Amino acid sequence: MSSLNSTVSPNAAFVRPQFFYINGFSNIPHVKYYYIFLCCVYAVTVFANVFIIFIIYTERSLHTPKYVAVLNLAVIDICESTALIPRLIDTFLFDSQFITYEACLANMFFVHLFTSMQSLTLAVLAYDRFVAICFPLRYHIIMTNSSMLVIIACVWVFTATLIITLVLLITRLSYCRSIVIESYFCDHGPMYRIACNDYFPNYIHAIICIAVICFVPFSLIVLSYVCILSALLKIASGEERLKAMKTCTSHFILVIMCYLPFSITYVAAFMSVIHPNTRIICTSLSSTIPPMLNPIIYTLKTEEIIGAIRKFYKRNKIITAVINQ
């Protein structure tokens, strides 16, 4: 490992290495069981999200702005897990920890893109619930399928631009001392910190990304729920209030699952020194578990989707009975 940390003389000119070495999950006992667990997580994630995409696509009653955003979230969950877990399994379970420079940049782009999109999509869903509860009479004017598609397209373009800039800033860095990335994928932070030349622009852009992708959406979500709570308190009927609250339950749980683990991990790292392996396991779980649970929570906590599944089951049962006759 020491040879990887001093591949080129620090006095050399600009150095762009042919490959990097991903060093996450080192010296963890019985770690192969964790990789098997991640394989199961990936299988459930793909199946559950494909199922919810299929239900939303086939059931016309779910062709609403809210479920356009939910479908977008399901696509993001599949893409995020696919960008992260198969590569992680290949890297560590099959001892393939060397990755080419170009593949590393691609890995960084896709993992950060889909992780960022999950956070911003939750903010879009919060906006949808805010309009639905605070402006119920104007909801169908403000929120249409077309307007939701425009919002989602703008979020994709904005996020892709932000992450492309993040990756392009890495290309200006020279790696003359080390090619060892202390993470489980080509993570931006660990990569720019091992560079030889000035990485201050990378540091500033990383702060901007954290603010724009994490703190701003979370602040908007909290603000939307404050407005929603205020609107709910003005509803005279307790039954109507409960019905309105139920429409927010699944989204509220998703927000907690997305932001709480990351917050705890980063606060713990800031307040005290935590072992790198502890941080890596916590962040890997934070990136892989929510995409698996998102569709399950929406299926179990949303009456419209449960109703659509029942309709689909009854329809297939009738078709099967007719065919058998």
Coordinates of C-alpha atoms in Angstrom, one line a residue:
M1 CA 0.0 0.0 0.0
S2 CA 2.9 2.4 0.7
S3 CA 4.1 2.0 -2.9
L4 CA 0.6 3.2 -4.0
N5 CA 0.9 6.2 -1.8
S6 CA 4.2 7.3 -3.4
T7 CA 3.8 6.3 -7.0
V8 CA 5.4 9.4 -8.4
S9 CA 7.8 12.0 -7.0
P10 CA 6.0 15.0 -5.5
N11 CA 8.3 17.2 -7.5
A12 CA 7.1 15.7 -10.8
A13 CA 5.0 17.7 -13.2
F14 CA 1.2 17.4 -13.5
V15 CA 0.3 13.7 -13.0
R16 CA -2.9 12.0 -14.2
P17 CA -2.7 8.4 -13.0
Q18 CA -3.8 5.5 -15.2
F19 CA -5.8 4.0 -12.3
F20 CA -6.8 4.5 -8.7
Y21 CA -7.0 2.0 -5.8
I22 CA -10.3 2.0 -3.8
N23 CA -9.4 1.1 -0.2
G24 CA -12.8 1.0 1.6
F25 CA -13.8 -1.8 3.9
S26 CA -10.2 -2.7 4.8
N27 CA -9.5 -4.9 7.8
I28 CA -13.2 -5.5 8.6
P29 CA -13.8 -9.0 10.0
H30 CA -16.4 -11.1 8.1
V31 CA -17.0 -8.3 5.6
K32 CA -18.0 -10.8 2.9
Y33 CA -21.3 -11.3 4.7
Y34 CA -21.9 -7.6 4.3
Y35 CA -21.4 -7.8 0.6
I36 CA -23.9 -10.7 0.4
F37 CA -26.3 -8.6 2.3
L38 CA -25.8 -5.7 -0.2
C39 CA -26.5 -8.2 -3.1
C40 CA -29.9 -9.0 -1.4
V41 CA -30.5 -5.3 -0.9
Y42 CA -29.9 -4.7 -4.6
A43 CA -32.2 -7.5 -5.8
V44 CA -35.0 -6.2 -3.5
T45 CA -34.4 -2.6 -4.7
V46 CA -34.7 -3.5 -8.4
F47 CA -37.7 -5.7 -8.0
A48 CA -39.6 -3.3 -5.7
N49 CA -39.0 -0.2 -7.8
V50 CA -39.7 -2.0 -11.1
F51 CA -43.0 -3.2 -9.5
I52 CA -44.0 0.3 -8.4
I53 CA -43.1 1.7 -11.9
F54 CA -45.2 -0.9 -13.5
I55 CA -48.2 -0.2 -11.2
I56 CA -48.0 3.5 -11.8
Y57 CA -47.6 3.1 -15.5
T58 CA -50.5 0.6 -16.0
E59 CA -53.0 2.2 -13.6
R60 CA -54.6 5.3 -15.1
S61 CA -55.8 6.6 -11.8
L62 CA -52.2 7.1 -10.7
H63 CA -51.3 9.3 -13.7
T64 CA -51.2 12.4 -11.5
P65 CA -48.4 14.9 -10.8
K66 CA -47.7 13.2 -7.4
Y67 CA -47.1 9.8 -8.9
V68 CA -45.1 11.2 -11.8
A69 CA -42.7 12.4 -9.1
V70 CA -42.9 9.0 -7.3
L71 CA -42.2 7.2 -10.6
N72 CA -39.2 9.5 -11.1
L73 CA -38.0 8.6 -7.6
A74 CA -38.3 4.9 -8.4
V75 CA -36.2 5.3 -11.5
I76 CA -33.6 7.2 -9.5
D77 CA -33.6 4.5 -6.8
I78 CA -32.8 1.8 -9.4
C79 CA -30.1 3.9 -11.1
E80 CA -28.5 4.9 -7.7
S81 CA -28.3 1.3 -6.6
T82 CA -27.1 0.1 -10.0
A83 CA -24.4 2.8 -10.1
L84 CA -23.2 1.8 -6.6
I85 CA -23.8 -1.8 -5.5
P86 CA -22.6 -3.9 -8.5
R87 CA -19.4 -1.9 -8.7
L88 CA -18.9 -2.2 -4.9
I89 CA -19.4 -6.0 -5.0
D90 CA -17.1 -6.4 -8.0
T91 CA -14.5 -4.2 -6.3
F92 CA -14.3 -5.8 -2.9
L93 CA -15.8 -9.3 -3.1
F94 CA -13.8 -10.2 -6.2
D95 CA -10.7 -8.2 -5.2
S96 CA -10.8 -5.8 -8.2
Q97 CA -9.9 -2.6 -6.3
F98 CA -8.0 -1.0 -9.2
I99 CA -10.1 1.3 -11.4
T100 CA -9.0 3.3 -14.4
Y101 CA -9.0 7.1 -14.2
E102 CA -11.8 7.5 -16.7
A103 CA -14.0 4.8 -15.1
C104 CA -13.4 6.4 -11.7
L105 CA -14.7 9.8 -12.9
A106 CA -17.7 8.1 -14.5
N107 CA -18.4 6.2 -11.2
M108 CA -18.2 9.5 -9.3
F109 CA -20.5 11.3 -11.7
F110 CA -23.3 8.7 -11.7
V111 CA -23.2 7.9 -7.9
H112 CA -23.3 11.6 -7.0
L113 CA -25.9 12.4 -9.7
F114 CA -28.4 9.9 -8.5
T115 CA -27.8 10.4 -4.8
S116 CA -28.4 14.2 -5.4
M117 CA -31.5 13.6 -7.4
Q118 CA -33.0 11.5 -4.6
S119 CA -32.7 14.5 -2.2
L120 CA -34.1 17.0 -4.7
T121 CA -36.9 14.7 -5.8
L122 CA -38.0 14.5 -2.1
A123 CA -38.2 18.4 -2.2
V124 CA -40.3 18.2 -5.4
L125 CA -42.7 15.8 -3.6
A126 CA -42.8 18.1 -0.6
Y127 CA -43.8 21.0 -2.9
D128 CA -46.6 18.8 -4.4
R129 CA -48.0 18.0 -0.9
F130 CA -47.7 21.7 0.1
V131 CA -49.8 22.8 -2.9
A132 CA -52.3 20.0 -2.4
I133 CA -53.0 20.8 1.3
C134 CA -52.4 24.6 1.4
F135 CA -54.1 25.4 -1.9
P136 CA -56.5 22.5 -2.5
L137 CA -58.9 24.4 -4.8
R138 CA -56.0 25.6 -7.0
Y139 CA -54.0 22.3 -7.0
H140 CA -55.2 21.0 -10.4
I141 CA -54.4 24.4 -11.9
I142 CA -50.9 24.7 -10.3
M143 CA -49.9 21.1 -10.5
T144 CA -50.5 19.3 -13.8
N145 CA -48.6 16.4 -15.3
S146 CA -47.0 18.8 -17.7
S147 CA -45.8 21.2 -15.0
M148 CA -44.5 18.3 -12.9
L149 CA -42.5 17.0 -15.9
V150 CA -41.1 20.4 -16.5
I151 CA -40.1 20.7 -12.8
I152 CA -38.5 17.2 -12.9
A153 CA -36.6 18.0 -16.2
C154 CA -35.3 21.2 -14.7
V155 CA -34.1 19.4 -11.6
W156 CA -32.3 16.8 -13.7
V157 CA -30.6 19.4 -15.9
F158 CA -29.6 21.5 -12.8
T159 CA -28.2 18.5 -10.9
A160 CA -26.3 17.1 -13.9
T161 CA -24.7 20.5 -14.5
L162 CA -23.7 20.7 -10.8
I163 CA -22.2 17.2 -10.8
I164 CA -20.5 17.6 -14.2
T165 CA -18.7 20.7 -12.8
L166 CA -17.7 18.7 -9.7
V167 CA -16.1 16.0 -11.9
L168 CA -14.4 18.5 -14.3
L169 CA -12.8 20.2 -11.3
I170 CA -11.2 16.8 -10.4
T171 CA -9.5 16.7 -13.9
R172 CA -7.4 19.7 -12.9
L173 CA -5.8 17.9 -10.0
S174 CA -2.4 16.2 -10.0
Y175 CA -1.9 12.9 -8.2
C176 CA 1.9 12.6 -7.5
R177 CA 1.8 11.2 -4.0
S178 CA -1.1 8.7 -3.8
I179 CA -3.7 6.9 -5.8
V180 CA -5.4 5.3 -2.8
I181 CA -9.1 6.5 -2.3
E182 CA -10.2 5.9 1.3
S183 CA -13.8 5.2 0.4
Y184 CA -16.0 2.4 -1.1
F185 CA -16.4 4.2 -4.5
C186 CA -14.7 7.1 -6.3
D187 CA -16.0 9.6 -3.8
H188 CA -15.3 13.3 -4.5
G189 CA -14.0 14.3 -1.0
P190 CA -11.4 11.5 -0.5
M191 CA -10.3 12.0 -4.2
Y192 CA -9.5 15.7 -4.1
R193 CA -7.8 15.4 -0.7
I194 CA -5.0 13.2 -2.0
A195 CA -4.1 15.6 -4.8
C196 CA -0.7 17.4 -4.8
N197 CA -1.8 20.7 -6.2
D198 CA -4.2 23.3 -4.9
Y199 CA -7.7 21.8 -4.4
F200 CA -9.3 24.8 -2.9
P201 CA -11.8 25.2 -5.8
N202 CA -12.8 21.6 -5.3
Y203 CA -13.4 22.3 -1.6
I204 CA -15.6 25.3 -2.3
H205 CA -17.6 23.5 -5.0
A206 CA -18.1 20.6 -2.6
I207 CA -19.5 23.0 0.0
I208 CA -21.8 24.5 -2.6
C209 CA -23.0 21.0 -3.6
I210 CA -23.7 20.0 0.0
A211 CA -25.6 23.2 0.6
V212 CA -27.6 23.0 -2.7
I213 CA -28.3 19.3 -2.6
C214 CA -28.7 18.7 1.1
F215 CA -29.4 21.7 3.2
V216 CA -31.5 23.8 0.8
P217 CA -33.9 20.9 -0.1
F218 CA -34.2 19.9 3.6
S219 CA -34.9 23.5 4.6
L220 CA -37.6 23.7 1.9
I221 CA -39.1 20.4 3.1
V222 CA -39.2 21.6 6.7
L223 CA -40.7 24.9 5.6
S224 CA -43.3 23.1 3.5
Y225 CA -44.3 20.9 6.5
V226 CA -44.6 24.0 8.8
C227 CA -47.0 25.5 6.2
I228 CA -48.8 22.1 5.9
L229 CA -49.2 21.8 9.7
S230 CA -50.5 25.3 9.9
A231 CA -53.1 24.6 7.2
L232 CA -54.1 21.3 8.9
L233 CA -54.7 23.1 12.2
K234 CA -57.2 25.3 10.4
I235 CA -59.3 22.4 9.2
A236 CA -62.3 22.1 11.4
S237 CA -63.1 18.4 10.8
G238 CA -60.8 15.9 12.5
E239 CA -61.6 13.3 9.9
E240 CA -60.6 15.6 7.1
R241 CA -57.4 16.6 9.0
L242 CA -56.5 12.9 9.4
K243 CA -57.1 12.2 5.8
A244 CA -54.9 15.1 4.7
M245 CA -52.2 14.0 7.1
K246 CA -52.2 10.4 5.6
T247 CA -51.3 11.8 2.2
C248 CA -48.0 13.1 3.7
T249 CA -47.1 10.1 5.9
S250 CA -45.2 8.1 3.3
H251 CA -43.2 11.2 2.1
F252 CA -42.4 12.2 5.7
I253 CA -41.0 8.7 6.4
L254 CA -38.9 8.9 3.2
V255 CA -37.5 12.3 4.3
I256 CA -36.4 10.9 7.7
M257 CA -34.8 7.8 6.1
C258 CA -32.9 10.0 3.5
Y259 CA -31.6 12.8 5.7
L260 CA -31.3 11.3 9.3
P261 CA -28.6 8.7 8.7
F262 CA -26.4 11.2 6.7
S263 CA -26.9 13.8 9.4
I264 CA -26.0 11.5 12.2
T265 CA -22.9 10.3 10.4
Y266 CA -21.6 13.7 9.5
V267 CA -22.4 15.2 12.9
A268 CA -20.6 12.3 14.6
A269 CA -17.6 12.8 12.4
F270 CA -17.6 16.5 13.1
M271 CA -18.1 16.2 16.9
S272 CA -15.6 13.4 17.4
V273 CA -13.2 11.2 15.5
I274 CA -14.9 8.1 14.2
H275 CA -13.1 5.1 12.6
P276 CA -13.0 5.4 8.7
N277 CA -14.6 1.9 8.4
T278 CA -17.5 3.0 10.7
R279 CA -18.0 6.0 8.5
I280 CA -17.8 4.0 5.3
I281 CA -20.3 1.4 6.5
C282 CA -22.7 4.1 7.8
T283 CA -22.6 6.1 4.5
S284 CA -22.9 2.9 2.4
L285 CA -26.0 1.9 4.3
S286 CA -27.4 5.4 4.0
S287 CA -26.9 5.2 0.2
T288 CA -28.3 1.7 -0.4
I289 CA -31.1 1.1 2.2
P290 CA -33.4 4.1 1.3
P291 CA -33.7 3.1 -2.4
M292 CA -34.9 -0.3 -1.3
L293 CA -37.4 1.0 1.3
N294 CA -38.8 3.9 -0.7
P295 CA -41.1 1.7 -2.9
I296 CA -42.1 -0.6 0.0
I297 CA -43.1 2.4 2.1
Y298 CA -45.1 3.9 -0.7
T299 CA -46.8 0.6 -1.3
L300 CA -47.7 0.0 2.3
K301 CA -48.6 3.6 3.3
T302 CA -50.4 4.9 0.3
E303 CA -54.0 3.9 -0.2
E304 CA -54.0 4.8 -3.9
I305 CA -51.2 2.3 -4.7
I306 CA -52.8 -0.4 -2.5
G307 CA -56.0 0.1 -4.4
A308 CA -54.2 0.0 -7.7
I309 CA -52.5 -3.3 -6.8
R310 CA -55.9 -4.8 -5.8
K311 CA -57.4 -3.7 -9.1
F312 CA -54.5 -5.2 -11.0
Y313 CA -54.8 -8.5 -9.0
K314 CA -58.6 -8.7 -9.6
R315 CA -58.2 -7.9 -13.3
N316 CA -55.5 -10.6 -13.8
K317 CA -57.7 -13.1 -11.8
I318 CA -60.6 -12.4 -14.1
I319 CA -58.4 -12.8 -17.3
T320 CA -56.9 -16.0 -16.0
A321 CA -60.4 -17.4 -15.2
V322 CA -61.6 -16.5 -18.8
I323 CA -58.5 -18.1 -20.4
N324 CA -59.0 -21.3 -18.3
Q325 CA -62.6 -21.6 -19.4

